[in-house]
Amino acid sequence: MLEKTLVILKPCTLQRGLVGEIIHRFERKGLRLAGMKMIQLTDEMLNAHYAHLSSKPFFQRVKDSMMVTPVVVCCMEGVDAVQTVRTLAGPTNGRLAAPGTIRGDYSMSFQENIVHTSDSLETAAIELARFFKPEELFEYKQASFAYLYASDEY
Ligand code: ADP
């Protein structure tokens, strides 16, 4: 099924000059960029975004790390995009992530791990609505579509 998912390029990615390189990974895979912008996250936004971490001792530190610079928020679309994007990102701890994954190739950290990716289709819808207005997501046709998928794959 064609799905949309949220990717956030974290402040560590901007600081390290990796924005283009990381976007390139998703483009090269064949995901369609449906939306992209730079925003400054706030404590309030992060309380909602990271609510599942609120009881963790590192909660405030993780939120602070997400506010040190603006971030780039992206909407990626593709067949099974939620899981595909998670797989491309790799597991949370960059030191344990396999080479070939984004975190495996660019991160040495549990916290400073380059990207946020939505963890389910349900979460993706909630997160996309948190960061994008409907008119900021675009439905243009991807010219390569017929060469990315077999006709029974979508
Ligand atoms: P993911 O981003 O892989 O979906 P989580 O939702 O569990 O992972 O955590 C959100 C973010 O909080 C992580 O990407 C990471 O930046 C940070 N984080 C999670 N667990 C830890 C930890 N044990 N130590 C430091 N930072 C963590």
PDB file of C-alpha atoms and ligand atoms in Angstrom:
ATOM      1  CA  MET A   1       0.000   0.000   0.000  1.00  0.00           C
ATOM      2  CA  LEU A   2       1.204   3.513  -0.791  1.00  0.00           C
ATOM      3  CA  GLU A   3       2.065   5.161   2.523  1.00  0.00           C
ATOM      4  CA  LYS A   4       3.339   8.506   3.727  1.00  0.00           C
ATOM      5  CA  THR A   5       5.763   8.779   6.622  1.00  0.00           C
ATOM      6  CA  LEU A   6       7.603  11.509   8.524  1.00  0.00           C
ATOM      7  CA  VAL A   7      11.369  11.937   8.535  1.00  0.00           C
ATOM      8  CA  ILE A   8      13.026  14.597  10.689  1.00  0.00           C
ATOM      9  CA  LEU A   9      16.643  15.484   9.980  1.00  0.00           C
ATOM     10  CA  LYS A  10      17.870  16.215  13.496  1.00  0.00           C
ATOM     11  CA  PRO A  11      20.081  19.160  14.568  1.00  0.00           C
ATOM     12  CA  CYS A  12      23.167  16.884  14.553  1.00  0.00           C
ATOM     13  CA  THR A  13      22.559  16.325  10.822  1.00  0.00           C
ATOM     14  CA  LEU A  14      22.426  20.057  10.092  1.00  0.00           C
ATOM     15  CA  GLN A  15      25.498  20.722  12.255  1.00  0.00           C
ATOM     16  CA  ARG A  16      27.478  18.027  10.471  1.00  0.00           C
ATOM     17  CA  GLY A  17      26.497  19.204   6.988  1.00  0.00           C
ATOM     18  CA  LEU A  18      24.749  15.953   6.121  1.00  0.00           C
ATOM     19  CA  VAL A  19      21.310  17.214   5.041  1.00  0.00           C
ATOM     20  CA  GLY A  20      21.857  16.694   1.304  1.00  0.00           C
ATOM     21  CA  GLU A  21      23.511  13.330   1.800  1.00  0.00           C
ATOM     22  CA  ILE A  22      20.663  11.967   3.939  1.00  0.00           C
ATOM     23  CA  ILE A  23      17.907  13.258   1.640  1.00  0.00           C
ATOM     24  CA  HIS A  24      19.847  11.650  -1.216  1.00  0.00           C
ATOM     25  CA  ARG A  25      19.615   8.229   0.509  1.00  0.00           C
ATOM     26  CA  PHE A  26      15.815   8.388   0.502  1.00  0.00           C
ATOM     27  CA  GLU A  27      15.629   9.752  -3.056  1.00  0.00           C
ATOM     28  CA  ARG A  28      17.978   7.082  -4.359  1.00  0.00           C
ATOM     29  CA  LYS A  29      15.838   4.360  -2.763  1.00  0.00           C
ATOM     30  CA  GLY A  30      12.862   5.615  -4.790  1.00  0.00           C
ATOM     31  CA  LEU A  31      10.795   7.355  -2.132  1.00  0.00           C
ATOM     32  CA  ARG A  32       8.797  10.334  -3.336  1.00  0.00           C
ATOM     33  CA  LEU A  33       9.380  13.580  -1.474  1.00  0.00           C
ATOM     34  CA  ALA A  34       5.849  14.811  -0.768  1.00  0.00           C
ATOM     35  CA  GLY A  35       6.793  17.681   1.568  1.00  0.00           C
ATOM     36  CA  MET A  36       9.860  19.322   3.092  1.00  0.00           C
ATOM     37  CA  LYS A  37      10.575  22.409   5.216  1.00  0.00           C
ATOM     38  CA  MET A  38      12.817  23.780   7.952  1.00  0.00           C
ATOM     39  CA  ILE A  39      11.252  24.472  11.340  1.00  0.00           C
ATOM     40  CA  GLN A  40      12.357  25.297  14.885  1.00  0.00           C
ATOM     41  CA  LEU A  41      10.951  22.685  17.275  1.00  0.00           C
ATOM     42  CA  THR A  42       9.627  23.859  20.657  1.00  0.00           C
ATOM     43  CA  ASP A  43       9.445  22.164  24.040  1.00  0.00           C
ATOM     44  CA  GLU A  44       5.665  21.951  23.613  1.00  0.00           C
ATOM     45  CA  MET A  45       5.938  20.213  20.221  1.00  0.00           C
ATOM     46  CA  LEU A  46       8.511  17.798  21.626  1.00  0.00           C
ATOM     47  CA  ASN A  47       6.383  16.965  24.667  1.00  0.00           C
ATOM     48  CA  ALA A  48       3.806  15.642  22.207  1.00  0.00           C
ATOM     49  CA  HIS A  49       6.285  14.128  19.753  1.00  0.00           C
ATOM     50  CA  TYR A  50       8.296  12.280  22.427  1.00  0.00           C
ATOM     51  CA  ALA A  51       5.419  11.652  24.909  1.00  0.00           C
ATOM     52  CA  HIS A  52       6.344   7.943  24.971  1.00  0.00           C
ATOM     53  CA  LEU A  53       9.730   8.910  26.501  1.00  0.00           C
ATOM     54  CA  SER A  54       8.378  11.265  29.188  1.00  0.00           C
ATOM     55  CA  SER A  55       9.271   8.944  32.094  1.00  0.00           C
ATOM     56  CA  LYS A  56      12.843   8.367  30.877  1.00  0.00           C
ATOM     57  CA  PRO A  57      15.751  10.030  32.684  1.00  0.00           C
ATOM     58  CA  PHE A  58      17.060  11.388  29.363  1.00  0.00           C
ATOM     59  CA  PHE A  59      13.736  12.934  28.271  1.00  0.00           C
ATOM     60  CA  GLN A  60      14.730  16.602  28.772  1.00  0.00           C
ATOM     61  CA  ARG A  61      18.192  16.025  27.323  1.00  0.00           C
ATOM     62  CA  VAL A  62      16.747  14.458  24.165  1.00  0.00           C
ATOM     63  CA  LYS A  63      14.269  17.334  23.793  1.00  0.00           C
ATOM     64  CA  ASP A  64      17.070  19.891  24.268  1.00  0.00           C
ATOM     65  CA  SER A  65      19.141  18.153  21.596  1.00  0.00           C
ATOM     66  CA  MET A  66      16.229  18.546  19.155  1.00  0.00           C
ATOM     67  CA  MET A  67      16.058  22.328  19.690  1.00  0.00           C
ATOM     68  CA  VAL A  68      19.713  23.408  19.327  1.00  0.00           C
ATOM     69  CA  THR A  69      19.159  24.309  15.658  1.00  0.00           C
ATOM     70  CA  PRO A  70      16.126  24.154  13.363  1.00  0.00           C
ATOM     71  CA  VAL A  71      15.357  20.750  11.899  1.00  0.00           C
ATOM     72  CA  VAL A  72      14.266  19.663   8.420  1.00  0.00           C
ATOM     73  CA  VAL A  73      10.945  17.829   8.380  1.00  0.00           C
ATOM     74  CA  CYS A  74      10.135  15.683   5.335  1.00  0.00           C
ATOM     75  CA  CYS A  75       7.218  13.596   4.164  1.00  0.00           C
ATOM     76  CA  MET A  76       8.310  10.553   2.165  1.00  0.00           C
ATOM     77  CA  GLU A  77       5.881   8.444   0.172  1.00  0.00           C
ATOM     78  CA  GLY A  78       6.189   4.958  -1.257  1.00  0.00           C
ATOM     79  CA  VAL A  79       4.808   1.423  -1.064  1.00  0.00           C
ATOM     80  CA  ASP A  80       5.220   0.301   2.577  1.00  0.00           C
ATOM     81  CA  ALA A  81       7.104   3.569   3.183  1.00  0.00           C
ATOM     82  CA  VAL A  82       6.803   3.470   7.000  1.00  0.00           C
ATOM     83  CA  GLN A  83       8.727   0.206   7.384  1.00  0.00           C
ATOM     84  CA  THR A  84      11.054   0.884   4.452  1.00  0.00           C
ATOM     85  CA  VAL A  85      12.154   4.218   5.918  1.00  0.00           C
ATOM     86  CA  ARG A  86      12.643   2.613   9.376  1.00  0.00           C
ATOM     87  CA  THR A  87      14.791  -0.078   7.779  1.00  0.00           C
ATOM     88  CA  LEU A  88      16.880   2.519   5.920  1.00  0.00           C
ATOM     89  CA  ALA A  89      17.394   4.445   9.191  1.00  0.00           C
ATOM     90  CA  GLY A  90      18.458   1.397  11.225  1.00  0.00           C
ATOM     91  CA  PRO A  91      18.066   0.814  14.976  1.00  0.00           C
ATOM     92  CA  THR A  92      18.092   3.720  17.454  1.00  0.00           C
ATOM     93  CA  ASN A  93      21.651   3.298  18.730  1.00  0.00           C
ATOM     94  CA  GLY A  94      23.988   4.335  15.919  1.00  0.00           C
ATOM     95  CA  ARG A  95      26.842   2.287  17.370  1.00  0.00           C
ATOM     96  CA  LEU A  96      24.794  -0.898  16.965  1.00  0.00           C
ATOM     97  CA  ALA A  97      23.235  -0.018  13.599  1.00  0.00           C
ATOM     98  CA  ALA A  98      24.514  -2.066  10.673  1.00  0.00           C
ATOM     99  CA  PRO A  99      26.710  -0.479   8.012  1.00  0.00           C
ATOM    100  CA  GLY A 100      24.543   0.440   5.041  1.00  0.00           C
ATOM    101  CA  THR A 101      21.835   1.921   7.243  1.00  0.00           C
ATOM    102  CA  ILE A 102      21.800   5.695   7.743  1.00  0.00           C
ATOM    103  CA  ARG A 103      22.523   5.451  11.468  1.00  0.00           C
ATOM    104  CA  GLY A 104      25.056   2.683  10.842  1.00  0.00           C
ATOM    105  CA  ASP A 105      26.926   4.850   8.352  1.00  0.00           C
ATOM    106  CA  TYR A 106      26.690   8.262  10.057  1.00  0.00           C
ATOM    107  CA  SER A 107      26.072   7.905  13.801  1.00  0.00           C
ATOM    108  CA  MET A 108      28.131   6.941  16.861  1.00  0.00           C
ATOM    109  CA  SER A 109      25.333   7.724  19.324  1.00  0.00           C
ATOM    110  CA  PHE A 110      22.082   6.564  20.904  1.00  0.00           C
ATOM    111  CA  GLN A 111      20.815  10.154  20.965  1.00  0.00           C
ATOM    112  CA  GLU A 112      22.576  11.935  18.082  1.00  0.00           C
ATOM    113  CA  ASN A 113      21.259   9.502  15.511  1.00  0.00           C
ATOM    114  CA  ILE A 114      20.674  11.676  12.431  1.00  0.00           C
ATOM    115  CA  VAL A 115      16.973  11.033  11.718  1.00  0.00           C
ATOM    116  CA  HIS A 116      13.608  10.539  13.321  1.00  0.00           C
ATOM    117  CA  THR A 117      11.285   8.183  11.412  1.00  0.00           C
ATOM    118  CA  SER A 118       7.652   7.347  12.241  1.00  0.00           C
ATOM    119  CA  ASP A 119       7.262   3.896  13.794  1.00  0.00           C
ATOM    120  CA  SER A 120       3.824   2.898  12.419  1.00  0.00           C
ATOM    121  CA  LEU A 121       1.260   4.013   9.857  1.00  0.00           C
ATOM    122  CA  GLU A 122      -0.945   5.330  12.660  1.00  0.00           C
ATOM    123  CA  THR A 123       1.905   7.330  14.215  1.00  0.00           C
ATOM    124  CA  ALA A 124       2.945   8.626  10.785  1.00  0.00           C
ATOM    125  CA  ALA A 125      -0.508  10.157  10.219  1.00  0.00           C
ATOM    126  CA  ILE A 126      -0.442  11.831  13.647  1.00  0.00           C
ATOM    127  CA  GLU A 127       3.126  13.098  13.220  1.00  0.00           C
ATOM    128  CA  LEU A 128       2.576  14.398   9.682  1.00  0.00           C
ATOM    129  CA  ALA A 129      -0.480  16.319  10.890  1.00  0.00           C
ATOM    130  CA  ARG A 130       1.610  17.741  13.750  1.00  0.00           C
ATOM    131  CA  PHE A 131       4.247  19.219  11.447  1.00  0.00           C
ATOM    132  CA  PHE A 132       2.545  19.841   8.089  1.00  0.00           C
ATOM    133  CA  LYS A 133      -0.565  21.711   6.994  1.00  0.00           C
ATOM    134  CA  PRO A 134      -2.524  19.723   4.353  1.00  0.00           C
ATOM    135  CA  GLU A 135      -1.475  22.206   1.626  1.00  0.00           C
ATOM    136  CA  GLU A 136       2.206  21.615   2.441  1.00  0.00           C
ATOM    137  CA  LEU A 137       1.989  17.998   1.232  1.00  0.00           C
ATOM    138  CA  PHE A 138       2.045  17.644  -2.553  1.00  0.00           C
ATOM    139  CA  GLU A 139       0.455  14.954  -4.732  1.00  0.00           C
ATOM    140  CA  TYR A 140       2.487  15.354  -7.935  1.00  0.00           C
ATOM    141  CA  LYS A 141       3.134  12.268 -10.103  1.00  0.00           C
ATOM    142  CA  GLN A 142       6.522  10.588  -9.699  1.00  0.00           C
ATOM    143  CA  ALA A 143       7.786  10.079 -13.272  1.00  0.00           C
ATOM    144  CA  SER A 144       9.826   6.991 -12.313  1.00  0.00           C
ATOM    145  CA  PHE A 145       6.875   5.251 -10.609  1.00  0.00           C
ATOM    146  CA  ALA A 146       6.292   2.560 -13.282  1.00  0.00           C
ATOM    147  CA  TYR A 147      10.000   1.650 -13.107  1.00  0.00           C
ATOM    148  CA  LEU A 148      10.131   1.542  -9.291  1.00  0.00           C
ATOM    149  CA  TYR A 149       7.296  -0.961  -8.837  1.00  0.00           C
ATOM    150  CA  ALA A 150       5.609  -3.899 -10.539  1.00  0.00           C
ATOM    151  CA  SER A 151       1.950  -3.239 -11.330  1.00  0.00           C
ATOM    152  CA  ASP A 152       0.772  -5.588  -8.538  1.00  0.00           C
ATOM    153  CA  GLU A 153       2.871  -3.905  -5.855  1.00  0.00           C
ATOM    154  CA  TYR A 154       0.676  -0.857  -5.178  1.00  0.00           C
TER     155      TYR A 154
HETATM  156  P1  ADP B   1      13.562   5.949  17.425  1.00  0.00           P
HETATM  157  O1  ADP B   1      13.983   7.371  17.128  1.00  0.00           O
HETATM  158  O2  ADP B   1      14.570   4.948  16.901  1.00  0.00           O
HETATM  159  O3  ADP B   1      12.146   5.639  16.986  1.00  0.00           O
HETATM  160  P2  ADP B   1      12.684   6.179  20.244  1.00  0.00           P
HETATM  161  O4  ADP B   1      11.350   6.658  19.785  1.00  0.00           O
HETATM  162  O5  ADP B   1      12.756   5.074  21.247  1.00  0.00           O
HETATM  163  O6  ADP B   1      13.631   5.740  19.007  1.00  0.00           O
HETATM  164  O7  ADP B   1      13.489   7.408  20.883  1.00  0.00           O
HETATM  165  C1  ADP B   1      13.400   8.688  20.340  1.00  0.00           C
HETATM  166  C2  ADP B   1      14.765   9.333  20.363  1.00  0.00           C
HETATM  167  O8  ADP B   1      15.194   9.499  21.732  1.00  0.00           O
HETATM  168  C3  ADP B   1      15.868   8.499  19.726  1.00  0.00           C
HETATM  169  O9  ADP B   1      15.936   8.653  18.321  1.00  0.00           O
HETATM  170  C4  ADP B   1      17.105   9.019  20.421  1.00  0.00           C
HETATM  171  O10 ADP B   1      17.524  10.266  19.855  1.00  0.00           O
HETATM  172  C5  ADP B   1      16.583   9.263  21.834  1.00  0.00           C
HETATM  173  N1  ADP B   1      16.805   8.103  22.693  1.00  0.00           N
HETATM  174  C6  ADP B   1      16.036   6.983  22.806  1.00  0.00           C
HETATM  175  N2  ADP B   1      16.547   6.118  23.687  1.00  0.00           N
HETATM  176  C7  ADP B   1      17.690   6.699  24.168  1.00  0.00           C
HETATM  177  C8  ADP B   1      18.703   6.325  25.118  1.00  0.00           C
HETATM  178  N3  ADP B   1      18.623   5.156  25.774  1.00  0.00           N
HETATM  179  N4  ADP B   1      19.722   7.176  25.330  1.00  0.00           N
HETATM  180  C9  ADP B   1      19.794   8.359  24.694  1.00  0.00           C
HETATM  181  N5  ADP B   1      18.881   8.785  23.786  1.00  0.00           N
HETATM  182  C10 ADP B   1      17.849   7.976  23.523  1.00  0.00           C
END
